[in-house]
């Protein structure tokens, strides 16, 4: 299981980019980096995942360092609805994801 | 996109009763599903891996006789909390994914269990 380290909390002004870091130095070569978020009393919502290359979808961008020991999730224009706990984790295929404590992102108007 | 449906979303029961939570994969077959538990202000904790047609695999410290898991079909897994007590009150979440190395897991909306 990939162990991850994330800052416990971050603030971001509405409309600005939110950059959430994650250290995952123990991730193995075949494990993908996954990002999920959880809004209070709901199940985790998938955001994005990647293996080596940077990825972008309609929700966010994922920047993975060349050594794969860390990554950054970028929400390009944060809105109030992006306030949530963001988790990064590692996994491969249909294996259970192990979640750390995540980062509580507060988007401020 | 693929959806995992979980039911009920909220249940309140008396101490000593049993509660069943259902987890369905709506548009894909899931040979494996995962059950998590989450206490207030804490992260998700993996409880068990549910395998279709075979016994579930439980994480260390999770009582298999208390948390019964049945995965009788490729689209349905159930978690039964037997003889529930107040300390079992928690948010229970299931997840499932297609069987591919680069696939993501989909999560249900969770079940808030309150044992009185």
mmCIF file of C-alpha atoms in Angstrom:
data_model
loop_
_atom_site.group_PDB
_atom_site.id
_atom_site.type_symbol
_atom_site.label_atom_id
_atom_site.label_comp_id
_atom_site.label_asym_id
_atom_site.label_seq_id
_atom_site.Cartn_x
_atom_site.Cartn_y
_atom_site.Cartn_z
ATOM 1 C CA UNK A 1 0.000 0.000 0.000
ATOM 2 C CA UNK A 2 1.293 3.400 -0.937
ATOM 3 C CA UNK A 3 1.750 5.660 2.056
ATOM 4 C CA UNK A 4 0.941 9.294 1.368
ATOM 5 C CA UNK A 5 1.592 12.567 3.119
ATOM 6 C CA UNK A 6 -0.587 15.600 2.566
ATOM 7 C CA UNK A 7 -0.912 18.924 4.375
ATOM 8 C CA UNK A 8 -3.886 18.765 6.738
ATOM 9 C CA UNK A 9 -5.537 21.903 5.435
ATOM 10 C CA UNK A 10 -5.314 24.614 2.801
ATOM 11 C CA UNK A 11 -7.247 27.729 1.896
ATOM 12 C CA UNK A 12 -7.847 29.039 -1.593
ATOM 13 C CA UNK A 13 -9.587 32.152 -2.843
ATOM 14 C CA UNK A 14 -12.564 31.557 -5.089
ATOM 15 C CA UNK A 15 -11.600 31.783 -8.762
ATOM 16 C CA UNK A 16 -7.939 31.131 -8.097
ATOM 17 C CA UNK A 17 -6.066 27.921 -8.780
ATOM 18 C CA UNK A 18 -5.826 25.450 -5.928
ATOM 19 C CA UNK A 19 -2.612 23.433 -5.871
ATOM 20 C CA UNK A 20 -2.732 20.439 -3.556
ATOM 21 C CA UNK A 21 0.547 18.574 -2.960
ATOM 22 C CA UNK A 22 1.034 14.938 -2.045
ATOM 23 C CA UNK A 23 4.143 12.967 -1.198
ATOM 24 C CA UNK A 24 3.992 9.276 -2.059
ATOM 25 C CA UNK A 25 7.607 8.192 -1.879
ATOM 26 C CA UNK A 26 6.771 4.513 -1.312
ATOM 27 C CA UNK A 27 4.563 4.121 -4.359
ATOM 28 C CA UNK A 28 5.679 1.194 -6.485
ATOM 29 C CA UNK A 29 6.393 1.273 -10.188
ATOM 30 C CA UNK A 30 3.086 -0.190 -11.306
ATOM 31 C CA UNK A 31 0.865 1.774 -8.958
ATOM 32 C CA UNK A 32 -1.211 4.630 -10.255
ATOM 33 C CA UNK A 33 -1.613 7.868 -8.318
ATOM 34 C CA UNK A 34 -5.289 8.511 -7.628
ATOM 35 C CA UNK A 35 -6.988 11.622 -6.346
ATOM 36 C CA UNK A 36 -10.432 11.595 -4.774
ATOM 37 C CA UNK A 37 -12.367 14.144 -2.813
ATOM 38 C CA UNK A 38 -15.047 13.797 -0.193
ATOM 39 C CA UNK A 39 -17.699 16.276 0.689
ATOM 40 C CA UNK A 40 -19.232 15.874 4.111
ATOM 41 C CA UNK A 41 -21.414 12.775 4.512
ATOM 42 C CA UNK A 42 -20.905 11.606 0.949
ATOM 43 C CA UNK A 43 -18.839 8.877 -0.649
ATOM 44 C CA UNK A 44 -15.498 9.795 -2.214
ATOM 45 C CA UNK A 45 -15.681 11.282 -5.687
ATOM 46 C CA UNK A 46 -13.074 10.350 -8.260
ATOM 47 C CA UNK A 47 -11.090 13.271 -9.652
ATOM 48 C CA UNK A 48 -8.169 12.032 -11.697
ATOM 49 C CA UNK A 49 -5.407 9.440 -11.827
ATOM 50 C CA UNK A 50 -2.113 8.913 -13.589
ATOM 51 C CA UNK A 51 0.939 6.684 -13.765
ATOM 52 C CA UNK A 52 3.868 8.707 -15.086
ATOM 53 C CA UNK A 53 2.600 11.404 -17.380
ATOM 54 C CA UNK A 54 0.747 14.515 -16.388
ATOM 55 C CA UNK A 55 -2.983 14.216 -16.868
ATOM 56 C CA UNK A 56 -5.825 16.658 -17.370
ATOM 57 C CA UNK A 57 -9.560 16.205 -17.419
ATOM 58 C CA UNK A 58 -12.606 18.416 -17.039
ATOM 59 C CA UNK A 59 -12.155 18.617 -13.285
ATOM 60 C CA UNK A 60 -8.441 19.004 -12.681
ATOM 61 C CA UNK A 61 -4.844 18.532 -13.743
ATOM 62 C CA UNK A 62 -2.397 16.098 -12.201
ATOM 63 C CA UNK A 63 1.309 16.792 -12.209
ATOM 64 C CA UNK A 64 3.511 13.828 -11.263
ATOM 65 C CA UNK A 65 7.211 14.325 -10.650
ATOM 66 C CA UNK A 66 9.634 12.363 -12.771
ATOM 67 C CA UNK A 67 10.718 10.214 -9.821
ATOM 68 C CA UNK A 68 7.021 9.611 -8.998
ATOM 69 C CA UNK A 69 7.608 10.429 -5.360
ATOM 70 C CA UNK A 70 5.175 13.313 -5.318
ATOM 71 C CA UNK A 71 2.332 14.851 -7.244
ATOM 72 C CA UNK A 72 0.221 17.991 -7.320
ATOM 73 C CA UNK A 73 -3.471 18.224 -8.018
ATOM 74 C CA UNK A 74 -4.478 21.489 -9.640
ATOM 75 C CA UNK A 75 -8.010 22.821 -9.621
ATOM 76 C CA UNK A 76 -7.634 25.652 -12.141
ATOM 77 C CA UNK A 77 -10.487 27.886 -10.977
ATOM 78 C CA UNK A 78 -11.657 26.879 -7.536
ATOM 79 C CA UNK A 79 -15.295 27.439 -6.616
ATOM 80 C CA UNK A 80 -17.058 27.238 -3.278
ATOM 81 C CA UNK A 81 -18.326 23.806 -4.263
ATOM 82 C CA UNK A 82 -14.743 22.562 -4.381
ATOM 83 C CA UNK A 83 -14.540 22.812 -0.598
ATOM 84 C CA UNK A 84 -13.894 19.213 0.476
ATOM 85 C CA UNK A 85 -11.309 16.804 1.837
ATOM 86 C CA UNK A 86 -8.931 15.743 -0.920
ATOM 87 C CA UNK A 87 -7.193 12.391 -0.775
ATOM 88 C CA UNK A 88 -4.295 11.123 -2.833
ATOM 89 C CA UNK A 89 -3.479 7.456 -2.803
ATOM 90 C CA UNK A 90 -1.836 4.771 -4.861
ATOM 91 C CA UNK A 91 -3.193 1.609 -6.341
ATOM 92 C CA UNK A 92 -3.122 -0.828 -9.205
ATOM 93 C CA UNK A 93 -6.096 -2.338 -10.909
ATOM 94 C CA UNK A 94 -8.888 -3.693 -8.802
ATOM 95 C CA UNK A 95 -7.094 -3.420 -5.485
ATOM 96 C CA UNK A 96 -8.437 -1.569 -2.462
ATOM 97 C CA UNK A 97 -7.347 2.008 -2.039
ATOM 98 C CA UNK A 98 -5.821 2.975 1.282
ATOM 99 C CA UNK A 99 -6.614 6.500 2.351
ATOM 100 C CA UNK A 100 -4.520 8.802 4.500
ATOM 101 C CA UNK A 101 -5.861 11.820 6.330
ATOM 102 C CA UNK A 102 -6.145 13.973 3.235
ATOM 103 C CA UNK A 103 -6.155 17.747 2.851
ATOM 104 C CA UNK A 104 -9.137 19.799 3.887
ATOM 105 C CA UNK A 105 -9.459 22.480 1.202
ATOM 106 C CA UNK A 106 -11.496 25.534 2.060
ATOM 107 C CA UNK A 107 -12.415 27.782 -0.843
ATOM 108 C CA UNK A 108 -13.081 31.269 0.407
ATOM 109 C CA UNK A 109 -15.313 33.812 -1.313
ATOM 110 C CA UNK B 1 -19.893 6.698 -16.238
ATOM 111 C CA UNK B 2 -19.987 3.686 -13.983
ATOM 112 C CA UNK B 3 -22.071 4.025 -10.863
ATOM 113 C CA UNK B 4 -22.097 2.235 -7.562
ATOM 114 C CA UNK B 5 -25.376 2.422 -5.726
ATOM 115 C CA UNK B 6 -25.563 1.991 -1.969
ATOM 116 C CA UNK B 7 -28.701 1.557 0.095
ATOM 117 C CA UNK B 8 -29.934 2.687 2.544
ATOM 118 C CA UNK B 9 -28.324 6.092 2.884
ATOM 119 C CA UNK B 10 -29.254 6.361 6.525
ATOM 120 C CA UNK B 11 -30.464 3.871 9.112
ATOM 121 C CA UNK B 12 -31.254 4.123 12.788
ATOM 122 C CA UNK B 13 -31.636 0.929 14.756
ATOM 123 C CA UNK B 14 -31.893 -0.312 18.299
ATOM 124 C CA UNK B 15 -28.967 -1.939 20.019
ATOM 125 C CA UNK B 16 -28.911 -5.694 19.433
ATOM 126 C CA UNK B 17 -30.589 -5.653 16.040
ATOM 127 C CA UNK B 18 -28.966 -6.430 12.696
ATOM 128 C CA UNK B 19 -28.702 -4.075 9.762
ATOM 129 C CA UNK B 20 -28.075 -4.953 6.127
ATOM 130 C CA UNK B 21 -26.431 -2.533 3.699
ATOM 131 C CA UNK B 22 -26.527 -3.182 -0.042
ATOM 132 C CA UNK B 23 -23.958 -2.173 -2.621
ATOM 133 C CA UNK B 24 -24.712 -2.553 -6.329
ATOM 134 C CA UNK B 25 -22.659 -1.910 -9.416
ATOM 135 C CA UNK B 26 -25.198 -0.539 -11.872
ATOM 136 C CA UNK B 27 -23.562 -0.833 -15.274
ATOM 137 C CA UNK B 28 -20.602 -3.128 -14.833
ATOM 138 C CA UNK B 29 -19.786 -6.434 -13.238
ATOM 139 C CA UNK B 30 -17.663 -6.334 -10.121
ATOM 140 C CA UNK B 31 -15.955 -9.526 -9.051
ATOM 141 C CA UNK B 32 -14.505 -7.612 -6.133
ATOM 142 C CA UNK B 33 -16.025 -4.947 -3.937
ATOM 143 C CA UNK B 34 -14.564 -3.184 -0.934
ATOM 144 C CA UNK B 35 -16.170 -2.055 2.292
ATOM 145 C CA UNK B 36 -14.916 0.906 4.296
ATOM 146 C CA UNK B 37 -15.892 2.501 7.582
ATOM 147 C CA UNK B 38 -15.429 6.134 8.497
ATOM 148 C CA UNK B 39 -15.772 7.701 11.933
ATOM 149 C CA UNK B 40 -16.389 11.448 12.308
ATOM 150 C CA UNK B 41 -13.457 13.622 11.274
ATOM 151 C CA UNK B 42 -11.398 10.566 10.342
ATOM 152 C CA UNK B 43 -10.341 9.003 7.082
ATOM 153 C CA UNK B 44 -11.848 5.940 5.436
ATOM 154 C CA UNK B 45 -10.671 2.647 6.899
ATOM 155 C CA UNK B 46 -10.760 -0.492 4.795
ATOM 156 C CA UNK B 47 -12.792 -3.191 6.521
ATOM 157 C CA UNK B 48 -12.914 -6.037 4.036
ATOM 158 C CA UNK B 49 -12.663 -7.177 0.462
ATOM 159 C CA UNK B 50 -15.754 -8.865 -0.875
ATOM 160 C CA UNK B 51 -15.160 -11.550 -3.502
ATOM 161 C CA UNK B 52 -17.957 -12.860 -5.703
ATOM 162 C CA UNK B 53 -18.597 -16.511 -5.020
ATOM 163 C CA UNK B 54 -16.092 -16.851 -2.209
ATOM 164 C CA UNK B 55 -15.425 -15.722 1.328
ATOM 165 C CA UNK B 56 -14.602 -12.133 2.094
ATOM 166 C CA UNK B 57 -11.159 -11.109 3.251
ATOM 167 C CA UNK B 58 -11.197 -9.028 6.413
ATOM 168 C CA UNK B 59 -8.635 -6.506 7.568
ATOM 169 C CA UNK B 60 -6.895 -7.018 10.858
ATOM 170 C CA UNK B 61 -9.094 -6.096 13.783
ATOM 171 C CA UNK B 62 -12.390 -6.392 11.906
ATOM 172 C CA UNK B 63 -14.648 -9.104 13.316
ATOM 173 C CA UNK B 64 -15.880 -11.309 10.503
ATOM 174 C CA UNK B 65 -18.728 -12.710 12.614
ATOM 175 C CA UNK B 66 -19.979 -9.231 13.359
ATOM 176 C CA UNK B 67 -19.677 -7.807 9.860
ATOM 177 C CA UNK B 68 -21.091 -10.437 7.536
ATOM 178 C CA UNK B 69 -20.351 -9.929 3.868
ATOM 179 C CA UNK B 70 -22.161 -11.691 1.061
ATOM 180 C CA UNK B 71 -21.230 -11.249 -2.591
ATOM 181 C CA UNK B 72 -23.653 -13.601 -4.283
ATOM 182 C CA UNK B 73 -23.688 -11.983 -7.712
ATOM 183 C CA UNK B 74 -21.401 -9.909 -9.895
ATOM 184 C CA UNK B 75 -23.404 -6.768 -9.184
ATOM 185 C CA UNK B 76 -24.357 -7.043 -5.535
ATOM 186 C CA UNK B 77 -22.492 -7.193 -2.254
ATOM 187 C CA UNK B 78 -24.136 -6.860 1.139
ATOM 188 C CA UNK B 79 -22.727 -5.964 4.526
ATOM 189 C CA UNK B 80 -24.718 -7.053 7.552
ATOM 190 C CA UNK B 81 -23.856 -5.550 10.906
ATOM 191 C CA UNK B 82 -25.035 -8.192 13.352
ATOM 192 C CA UNK B 83 -26.151 -7.415 16.886
ATOM 193 C CA UNK B 84 -25.301 -3.786 16.407
ATOM 194 C CA UNK B 85 -24.131 -1.703 19.347
ATOM 195 C CA UNK B 86 -23.659 2.058 19.700
ATOM 196 C CA UNK B 87 -19.930 1.740 18.997
ATOM 197 C CA UNK B 88 -20.827 0.368 15.540
ATOM 198 C CA UNK B 89 -22.376 3.715 14.666
ATOM 199 C CA UNK B 90 -20.389 4.955 11.711
ATOM 200 C CA UNK B 91 -20.447 5.884 8.035
ATOM 201 C CA UNK B 92 -20.114 2.747 5.891
ATOM 202 C CA UNK B 93 -19.001 3.058 2.264
ATOM 203 C CA UNK B 94 -18.629 0.471 -0.472
ATOM 204 C CA UNK B 95 -16.581 0.662 -3.632
ATOM 205 C CA UNK B 96 -16.087 -1.364 -6.776
ATOM 206 C CA UNK B 97 -14.217 -1.190 -10.022
ATOM 207 C CA UNK B 98 -13.824 -2.877 -13.347
ATOM 208 C CA UNK B 99 -11.068 -5.439 -13.455
ATOM 209 C CA UNK B 100 -8.330 -3.569 -15.264
ATOM 210 C CA UNK B 101 -4.988 -2.317 -14.048
ATOM 211 C CA UNK B 102 -5.590 1.300 -14.942
ATOM 212 C CA UNK B 103 -9.171 1.536 -13.823
ATOM 213 C CA UNK B 104 -10.450 3.645 -10.975
ATOM 214 C CA UNK B 105 -12.659 2.565 -8.122
ATOM 215 C CA UNK B 106 -16.157 3.946 -7.860
ATOM 216 C CA UNK B 107 -17.645 4.644 -4.469
ATOM 217 C CA UNK B 108 -21.168 4.416 -3.194
ATOM 218 C CA UNK B 109 -22.796 7.369 -1.491
ATOM 219 C CA UNK B 110 -22.373 5.792 1.918
ATOM 220 C CA UNK B 111 -24.675 4.625 4.714
ATOM 221 C CA UNK B 112 -24.853 6.477 8.003
ATOM 222 C CA UNK B 113 -25.617 3.929 10.714
ATOM 223 C CA UNK B 114 -26.805 5.151 14.087
ATOM 224 C CA UNK B 115 -27.296 2.537 16.804
ATOM 225 C CA UNK B 116 -29.341 3.682 19.780
#
